[in-house]
XYZ file of C-alpha atoms in Angstrom:
476
model
C 0.847 -3.423 -6.406
C -1.159 -6.568 -6.592
C -2.712 -5.287 -9.802
C -5.091 -3.592 -7.385
C -4.225 0.014 -7.289
C -4.389 0.659 -3.622
C -1.192 2.433 -2.774
C -1.750 6.063 -1.898
C 1.357 7.409 -3.662
C 2.652 10.188 -5.795
C 5.664 8.903 -7.675
C 8.414 11.392 -8.320
C 11.840 11.121 -9.864
C 15.024 11.380 -7.838
C 17.541 13.241 -9.948
C 21.258 13.586 -9.215
C 24.283 14.779 -11.163
C 26.538 12.079 -12.548
C 29.348 11.584 -14.969
C 29.141 11.439 -18.768
C 30.055 8.336 -20.653
C 29.381 6.987 -24.155
C 28.784 3.322 -23.297
C 25.411 2.175 -21.944
C 27.047 -0.604 -19.907
C 27.597 0.246 -16.236
C 25.584 1.083 -13.141
C 22.479 3.264 -13.511
C 20.803 4.849 -10.500
C 17.240 6.048 -10.255
C 14.406 5.901 -7.802
C 10.857 6.564 -6.766
C 9.290 8.334 -3.775
C 6.497 6.230 -2.226
C 4.448 7.736 0.625
C 7.309 10.133 1.276
C 9.863 7.318 1.458
C 12.746 7.219 -1.006
C 13.017 3.917 -2.865
C 16.306 3.856 -4.788
C 16.558 1.501 -7.730
C 19.780 0.344 -9.474
C 20.303 -1.356 -12.836
C 23.656 -2.882 -13.743
C 23.966 -3.328 -17.496
C 26.733 -5.557 -18.952
C 27.633 -6.772 -22.418
C 28.945 -10.099 -23.734
C 29.857 -9.709 -27.384
C 26.917 -7.863 -28.808
C 24.421 -9.146 -26.261
C 23.289 -6.885 -23.384
C 22.184 -8.272 -20.024
C 21.351 -6.619 -16.686
C 20.563 -7.119 -13.050
C 18.294 -5.137 -10.807
C 18.789 -3.914 -7.176
C 16.418 -2.397 -4.648
C 18.862 -1.561 -1.827
C 16.215 -0.246 0.604
C 14.435 -3.563 0.405
C 17.689 -5.462 0.786
C 17.163 -7.028 -2.671
C 20.293 -7.335 -4.850
C 21.179 -9.027 -8.093
C 17.614 -9.659 -9.190
C 17.764 -11.435 -12.541
C 16.069 -9.643 -15.456
C 14.837 -11.036 -18.724
C 15.808 -9.542 -22.051
C 17.746 -6.291 -22.148
C 17.397 -4.642 -25.547
C 18.796 -1.418 -26.996
C 17.584 -0.346 -30.422
C 18.995 2.991 -31.472
C 18.305 5.062 -28.314
C 15.403 2.908 -27.013
C 16.171 0.711 -24.018
C 13.870 -2.057 -22.699
C 14.685 -4.124 -19.650
C 12.224 -6.897 -18.745
C 11.933 -7.962 -15.068
C 9.687 -11.040 -15.145
C 10.319 -11.945 -11.485
C 8.346 -8.893 -10.360
C 6.059 -8.717 -13.416
C 7.834 -5.482 -14.355
C 9.959 -3.632 -16.829
C 11.884 -0.412 -17.466
C 11.637 1.350 -20.847
C 13.431 4.509 -21.687
C 15.278 6.785 -24.125
C 19.043 7.007 -23.732
C 20.669 10.321 -24.492
C 23.796 8.517 -25.664
C 25.687 9.611 -22.592
C 24.721 9.717 -18.941
C 20.940 9.641 -18.657
C 17.958 7.542 -19.617
C 14.481 9.028 -19.433
C 11.804 6.378 -19.097
C 9.083 4.533 -17.189
C 9.287 1.895 -14.471
C 6.416 -0.565 -14.371
C 5.405 -3.347 -12.000
C 2.053 -4.891 -12.676
C -0.422 -2.032 -13.039
C 1.928 0.401 -11.351
C 3.674 2.856 -13.725
C 5.859 5.806 -12.851
C 8.352 7.993 -14.716
C 11.939 7.334 -13.725
C 15.232 8.813 -14.806
C 18.336 6.637 -14.679
C 21.671 8.372 -14.283
C 25.004 6.730 -14.793
C 27.223 6.219 -11.819
C 31.008 6.450 -11.519
C 30.994 3.810 -8.765
C 31.771 0.187 -9.354
C 29.007 -1.724 -7.554
C 25.989 -1.024 -5.432
C 26.822 -1.834 -1.850
C 24.479 -3.962 0.264
C 23.553 -2.048 3.386
C 23.270 -3.763 6.750
C 19.601 -3.495 7.693
C 18.608 -4.715 11.144
C 15.048 -5.804 11.738
C 15.225 -7.385 15.215
C 11.537 -8.411 15.343
C 11.619 -10.586 12.221
C 10.627 -14.059 13.429
C 13.388 -16.700 13.439
C 13.005 -20.474 13.662
C 12.471 -22.707 15.480
C 8.897 -21.706 16.130
C 6.878 -22.896 19.147
C 3.724 -23.150 17.025
C 2.771 -25.031 13.914
C 3.499 -23.467 10.499
C 1.746 -24.808 7.419
C 1.939 -23.622 3.825
C -1.613 -23.884 2.411
C -3.477 -23.265 -0.851
C -7.173 -22.858 -1.537
C -9.344 -21.328 -4.253
C -12.275 -18.942 -4.402
C -15.801 -20.244 -4.942
C -15.615 -19.594 -8.672
C -12.270 -21.359 -9.012
C -10.771 -18.332 -10.782
C -8.121 -17.489 -8.170
C -5.841 -19.795 -6.232
C -4.454 -18.374 -3.017
C -1.127 -19.132 -1.394
C -0.947 -18.589 2.336
C 0.668 -19.515 5.646
C -1.447 -20.840 8.486
C 0.066 -20.664 11.953
C -1.721 -22.419 14.828
C -0.938 -22.573 18.550
C 0.378 -25.891 19.783
C -1.285 -27.845 22.556
C -4.352 -25.582 22.532
C -7.966 -26.203 21.593
C -10.910 -23.938 20.884
C -8.706 -20.930 20.095
C -9.785 -17.880 18.041
C -8.321 -17.481 14.583
C -7.949 -14.495 12.284
C -7.298 -13.595 8.677
C -4.879 -10.738 8.082
C -6.097 -8.337 5.349
C -3.347 -6.265 3.817
C -3.317 -2.587 3.147
C -2.793 -0.794 -0.149
C -0.610 -2.350 -2.793
C 0.552 -5.687 -3.999
C 2.024 -7.347 -0.947
C 3.203 -10.805 -0.066
C 1.793 -12.637 2.920
C 4.514 -11.277 5.203
C 3.844 -7.603 4.372
C 7.418 -7.192 3.222
C 8.434 -3.559 2.990
C 11.889 -2.043 3.404
C 13.053 -5.375 4.816
C 10.312 -5.289 7.441
C 7.986 -8.319 7.655
C 5.038 -6.441 9.170
C 2.346 -9.081 8.926
C 4.681 -11.935 9.814
C 5.700 -10.068 13.000
C 2.009 -9.573 13.863
C 1.162 -13.245 13.049
C 4.096 -14.492 15.108
C 2.986 -12.498 18.159
C -0.676 -13.508 17.846
C 0.089 -17.196 17.416
C 2.454 -17.207 20.371
C -0.410 -15.613 22.334
C -2.794 -18.422 21.425
C -4.479 -17.104 18.289
C -4.428 -18.839 14.927
C -3.475 -16.680 11.899
C -3.956 -17.057 8.179
C -1.826 -14.601 6.188
C -2.280 -14.622 2.444
C -0.351 -13.476 -0.646
C -2.209 -10.706 -2.471
C -3.397 -11.367 -6.008
C -0.493 -11.622 -8.413
C 2.027 -11.949 -5.572
C 3.848 -15.018 -4.259
C 1.738 -18.136 -4.802
C -1.598 -16.342 -5.360
C -2.752 -16.113 -8.928
C -3.891 -12.838 -10.490
C -7.274 -13.937 -11.644
C -9.264 -12.536 -14.574
C -9.784 -8.856 -15.495
C -7.137 -7.342 -13.191
C -7.874 -3.759 -14.317
C -11.512 -4.127 -13.203
C -10.764 -5.198 -9.636
C -12.064 -3.174 -6.659
C -12.171 -3.572 -2.892
C -15.366 -5.539 -3.373
C -13.351 -8.243 -5.178
C -10.839 -8.323 -2.322
C -13.685 -8.658 0.157
C -14.720 -11.797 -1.745
C -11.109 -13.028 -1.481
C -11.370 -12.660 2.315
C -14.569 -14.682 2.261
C -12.712 -17.435 0.449
C -10.251 -17.447 3.292
C -13.080 -17.669 5.815
C -14.479 -20.668 3.928
C -11.063 -22.303 4.056
C -10.692 -21.802 7.801
C -14.170 -23.272 8.332
C -12.965 -26.424 6.555
C -10.225 -26.951 9.140
C -11.534 -29.236 11.863
C -9.000 -28.011 14.458
C -10.329 -24.431 14.166
C -13.499 -23.257 15.938
C -15.655 -21.810 13.156
C -17.489 -19.617 15.712
C -14.282 -17.784 16.654
C -13.136 -16.498 13.299
C -12.091 -12.813 13.117
C -10.583 -10.387 10.643
C -7.660 -7.973 11.161
C -7.551 -5.351 8.439
C -4.752 -2.839 7.902
C -5.304 0.453 6.034
C -7.563 -0.498 3.069
C -7.883 -3.876 4.793
C -9.536 -1.900 7.563
C -12.086 -0.837 4.971
C -12.576 -4.385 3.649
C -13.062 -6.022 7.112
C -16.298 -4.097 7.928
C -17.535 -4.662 4.379
C -17.223 -8.468 4.948
C -18.469 -8.331 8.545
C -21.631 -6.473 7.625
C -22.796 -9.299 5.360
C -21.039 -12.453 6.449
C -22.400 -14.161 9.595
C -19.241 -16.263 9.927
C -17.225 -13.245 11.185
C -17.123 -13.142 14.993
C -15.005 -9.976 15.518
C -12.886 -7.467 13.621
C -9.834 -5.407 14.323
C -9.170 -2.293 12.248
C -5.563 -1.047 12.026
C -5.443 2.477 10.565
C -8.796 1.774 8.966
C -10.738 4.538 7.275
C -13.648 6.171 9.055
C -14.313 8.861 6.513
C -15.075 8.771 2.779
C -12.286 7.650 0.475
C -12.154 10.968 -1.381
C -11.500 12.756 1.898
C -8.486 10.575 2.631
C -7.276 10.853 -0.982
C -7.548 14.628 -1.060
C -5.641 14.906 2.206
C -2.825 12.751 0.821
C -2.718 14.669 -2.434
C -2.599 18.030 -0.587
C 0.464 16.760 1.282
C 2.076 15.715 -2.004
C 1.339 18.868 -4.011
C 1.233 21.822 -1.543
C 4.295 23.352 0.047
C 4.411 23.101 3.824
C 4.046 25.996 6.219
C 1.837 28.245 4.078
C -0.358 30.778 5.751
C -4.059 29.780 5.958
C -5.137 31.993 3.078
C -2.532 30.654 0.665
C -3.144 27.096 1.819
C -6.860 27.374 1.125
C -6.208 28.707 -2.372
C -3.823 25.820 -3.097
C -6.115 23.227 -1.519
C -9.016 24.419 -3.627
C -7.056 23.525 -6.791
C -5.797 20.159 -5.527
C -9.221 19.065 -4.385
C -10.906 20.082 -7.629
C -8.187 18.583 -9.806
C -8.660 15.180 -8.102
C -12.453 15.270 -8.214
C -12.716 13.847 -11.781
C -11.358 10.524 -10.554
C -14.652 10.057 -8.726
C -16.796 10.366 -11.784
C -14.942 8.634 -14.664
C -12.724 5.654 -15.331
C -11.515 7.081 -18.680
C -8.059 8.611 -18.543
C -8.826 10.913 -21.460
C -12.057 12.135 -19.869
C -10.371 12.784 -16.531
C -7.572 14.785 -18.197
C -10.104 16.930 -20.137
C -11.973 17.684 -16.929
C -8.670 18.559 -15.217
C -7.825 20.959 -18.042
C -11.119 22.767 -17.543
C -10.673 22.902 -13.772
C -7.105 24.197 -14.081
C -8.065 26.902 -16.610
C -10.886 28.077 -14.362
C -8.618 28.170 -11.311
C -5.957 30.116 -13.215
C -8.534 32.657 -14.388
C -9.774 33.145 -10.831
C -6.255 33.362 -9.367
C -4.417 35.125 -12.144
C -2.187 37.042 -9.738
C -1.082 33.970 -7.782
C 2.479 32.677 -8.152
C 2.131 28.884 -8.335
C 5.779 28.437 -7.315
C 4.900 29.939 -3.946
C 2.146 27.436 -3.296
C 3.038 24.111 -4.929
C 5.888 21.626 -4.906
C 5.161 21.000 -8.607
C 3.452 23.580 -10.773
C 1.224 23.485 -13.815
C -1.233 20.780 -14.929
C 1.335 18.144 -15.960
C 1.826 16.652 -12.420
C -1.904 15.952 -12.291
C -1.889 14.383 -15.768
C 1.083 12.278 -14.607
C -1.078 11.060 -11.744
C -3.742 9.978 -14.238
C -1.094 8.082 -16.221
C 0.156 6.320 -13.113
C -3.340 5.101 -12.260
C -4.434 4.453 -15.871
C -4.771 0.666 -15.294
C -6.367 1.076 -11.855
C -8.996 3.786 -12.437
C -11.858 1.347 -11.682
C -10.354 0.534 -8.261
C -9.658 4.218 -7.577
C -13.179 5.275 -8.421
C -14.589 2.677 -6.086
C -12.272 3.699 -3.263
C -12.955 7.440 -3.623
C -16.711 6.933 -3.537
C -16.668 4.390 -0.671
C -18.365 5.583 2.519
C -17.167 3.536 5.523
C -20.155 4.672 7.570
C -22.507 2.555 5.437
C -21.033 -0.780 6.499
C -19.709 0.188 9.899
C -23.149 1.341 10.959
C -24.384 -2.215 10.388
C -21.652 -3.955 12.436
C -22.823 -5.116 15.861
C -20.126 -7.678 16.560
C -17.016 -6.825 18.642
C -14.719 -4.193 17.024
C -11.298 -2.870 17.998
C -10.104 0.140 15.991
C -6.622 1.566 16.602
C -4.699 4.305 14.809
C -1.314 5.826 15.374
C -1.081 9.527 16.237
C 1.819 9.944 13.758
C -0.040 8.407 10.836
C 0.078 10.861 7.890
C -1.758 8.563 5.463
C -4.951 7.814 7.397
C -5.174 10.642 9.908
C -5.980 9.316 13.373
C -8.480 11.816 14.790
C -10.873 12.178 11.889
C -10.920 8.478 11.039
C -11.250 7.188 14.591
C -14.026 9.707 15.185
C -15.785 8.495 12.000
C -15.503 4.846 13.094
C -16.795 5.735 16.582
C -19.758 7.620 15.146
C -20.761 4.760 12.825
C -20.524 2.063 15.509
C -22.667 4.180 17.834
C -25.177 4.448 15.055
C -25.149 0.640 14.819
C -25.939 0.371 18.511
C -22.733 -1.629 18.957
C -22.021 -2.249 22.632
C -18.764 -4.183 22.113
C -16.318 -1.854 20.509
C -13.216 0.099 21.473
C -11.487 2.885 19.555
C -8.010 4.073 20.472
C -5.271 6.380 19.220
C -1.801 5.221 20.266
C 0.811 8.070 20.591
C 3.883 8.185 18.360
C 2.892 5.311 16.020
C 2.895 5.750 12.262
C 0.802 4.099 9.557
C 2.682 0.796 9.887
C 2.369 0.931 13.672
C 6.061 1.589 14.204
C 7.212 3.829 16.952
C 8.445 6.999 15.220
C 10.386 10.018 16.371
C 8.066 12.264 14.376
C 5.291 11.954 11.739
C 7.775 12.488 8.897
C 10.271 9.762 9.854
C 10.555 7.223 7.040
C 9.559 3.600 7.538
C 12.900 2.152 6.417
C 14.860 4.242 8.970
C 13.062 2.591 11.903
C 14.403 -0.770 13.109
C 11.133 -1.667 14.820
C 8.646 -3.478 12.538
C 5.571 -3.317 14.765
C 5.286 -1.555 18.138
C 4.955 -4.002 21.027
C 2.298 -1.759 22.626
C 0.084 -2.284 19.562
C 0.810 -5.990 19.340
C -0.176 -6.481 22.995
C -3.320 -4.382 22.553
C -4.507 -6.499 19.638
C -3.813 -9.887 21.227
C -5.150 -8.943 24.665
C -8.349 -7.560 23.203
C -9.028 -10.717 21.126
C -8.243 -13.112 23.977
C -10.441 -11.118 26.330
C -13.417 -11.849 24.116
C -13.212 -15.524 25.008
C -12.252 -15.557 28.640
C-alpha cells in the first residue's frame, strides 16, 4: 500500500477445511478480504536436500509463480521473504495442516492462516479485461522520470500525448487509497491506464505516476510519517515536470483524483495557481472520520438489523474508532478502546453481541490497530481532514462524479458536501453528478455488493465520456 496507509480495509482470514500432513512442503492456501473482495493467496513450498524454497501466487490478480527470497523453517517458525513486493509471511506451523501467521507488504500487515491443500497446483484462471489498452497506440507513449524539489523522491511515470495536436489540455492522475502502480492495477484491471488511454485518444495529455514505493518511484524518507499532505507535494512535483515540457500548454494543466486522490486534488488546487481545473472521482465531501466510521460499520455490524439494534451497535463502532483521531500511539489507542468497550458493555449488559456484530469482543478492534500500526500518522490526518476547508477556496472549474453503487465513498452525502463547499466558494464553473449503477472503481455493477474482480469492465464508458467531454468543453 505505497507505505501510505490509505486503503479503507478490514482484513479478515479466509478459513477452509483441508487435509492433514506431516511435511511442510506442498501448496498452502490463505487469503485476505479487502473492501469486501476476496483476495486468495497461495504459497507453494518445495525442498531440495535440506533447503526450502517457495513461490507465491495471487490468482485473482492473475499473478503466478512470483519468486520469493529465503524460505526458513526453524522448529515451528516459518518465514518466507517476498522482496519483489516488499513483503513477507511469518507464521507458526502446527506440524500438520495449518500455519497461523501474518502477511506483510510494506506497511500493510494482516493476520492470515495458511491451510494445506490436497491439490497439485494452483490453476491460472482466464480473466478477461476487454478494455485493457493494446498496442499499437495512436498517440505518443513516453516513460519518464523526475524528482521532487527536495530531491528525496524520484518518480517513475508514463506520459501519453495526442499526436498531431497542439495546445491541448493535460492532466495528472492521482490514485486512490493504497500502494498502486501507475496503471491502477487491481484484479487484473488497469483502471488508470484505461482512463489515460481514453483521454489521450480524445486529445488530452495524461501523466500517470507510480505511487511511492511502487514500480519505478522511490519510497522516500520517513515512510511511517507520510500523510496526504506529502502526496499533495508529490502531485506538485508532477505539475512542475509538466510545466517543463515545451509541447504542453502550462495554462491548461488539470488534476484528476480518484478516492483519496479526490481529496488531494482540491488540496493542491486551493494553493497552487498552476492548476487550471480538477476532476474528482469518488472524492470525499465529508470529514474523513465520517467516511471511516461508515466503512467500519459495514465491516463490523451485521446487515438487516432493526433501527434500535443498529444504533446500539453503531454507537460502539463509532466510539471504538474515535481514538484513532487523537493519537498515533498504538498502545494509547488500545487503552482508550478498552475503556470505551468496558463502558459500552456496562451500559448494554443485556445485549447479545453475537446478534449485532460480525465479530465480537474487543480483539477485532485491537487487530485493526495492529494492521495500521505503521500508518497511524496517515490515518490520523485522514480522519481529521475536512474537505470543506479546501473545496470552499476552489474557484476554478470542477467536475465531481460519484457512482450510485459506491459503498466506500457514499455518493449522496459526499456529492452534497462537495456541492455545498463549492457554492460557499462562489464557484460558477462546477458540475456534480451521481451516475447510476457505478461502483467505487466506476465499473458498471449489478448491485452495490458485486465484487470488482467479477466485473469484466474496467471503467464504464459513460464515465469516461463524461470526463473527457467536460475537459474538452472547457477549451472550445
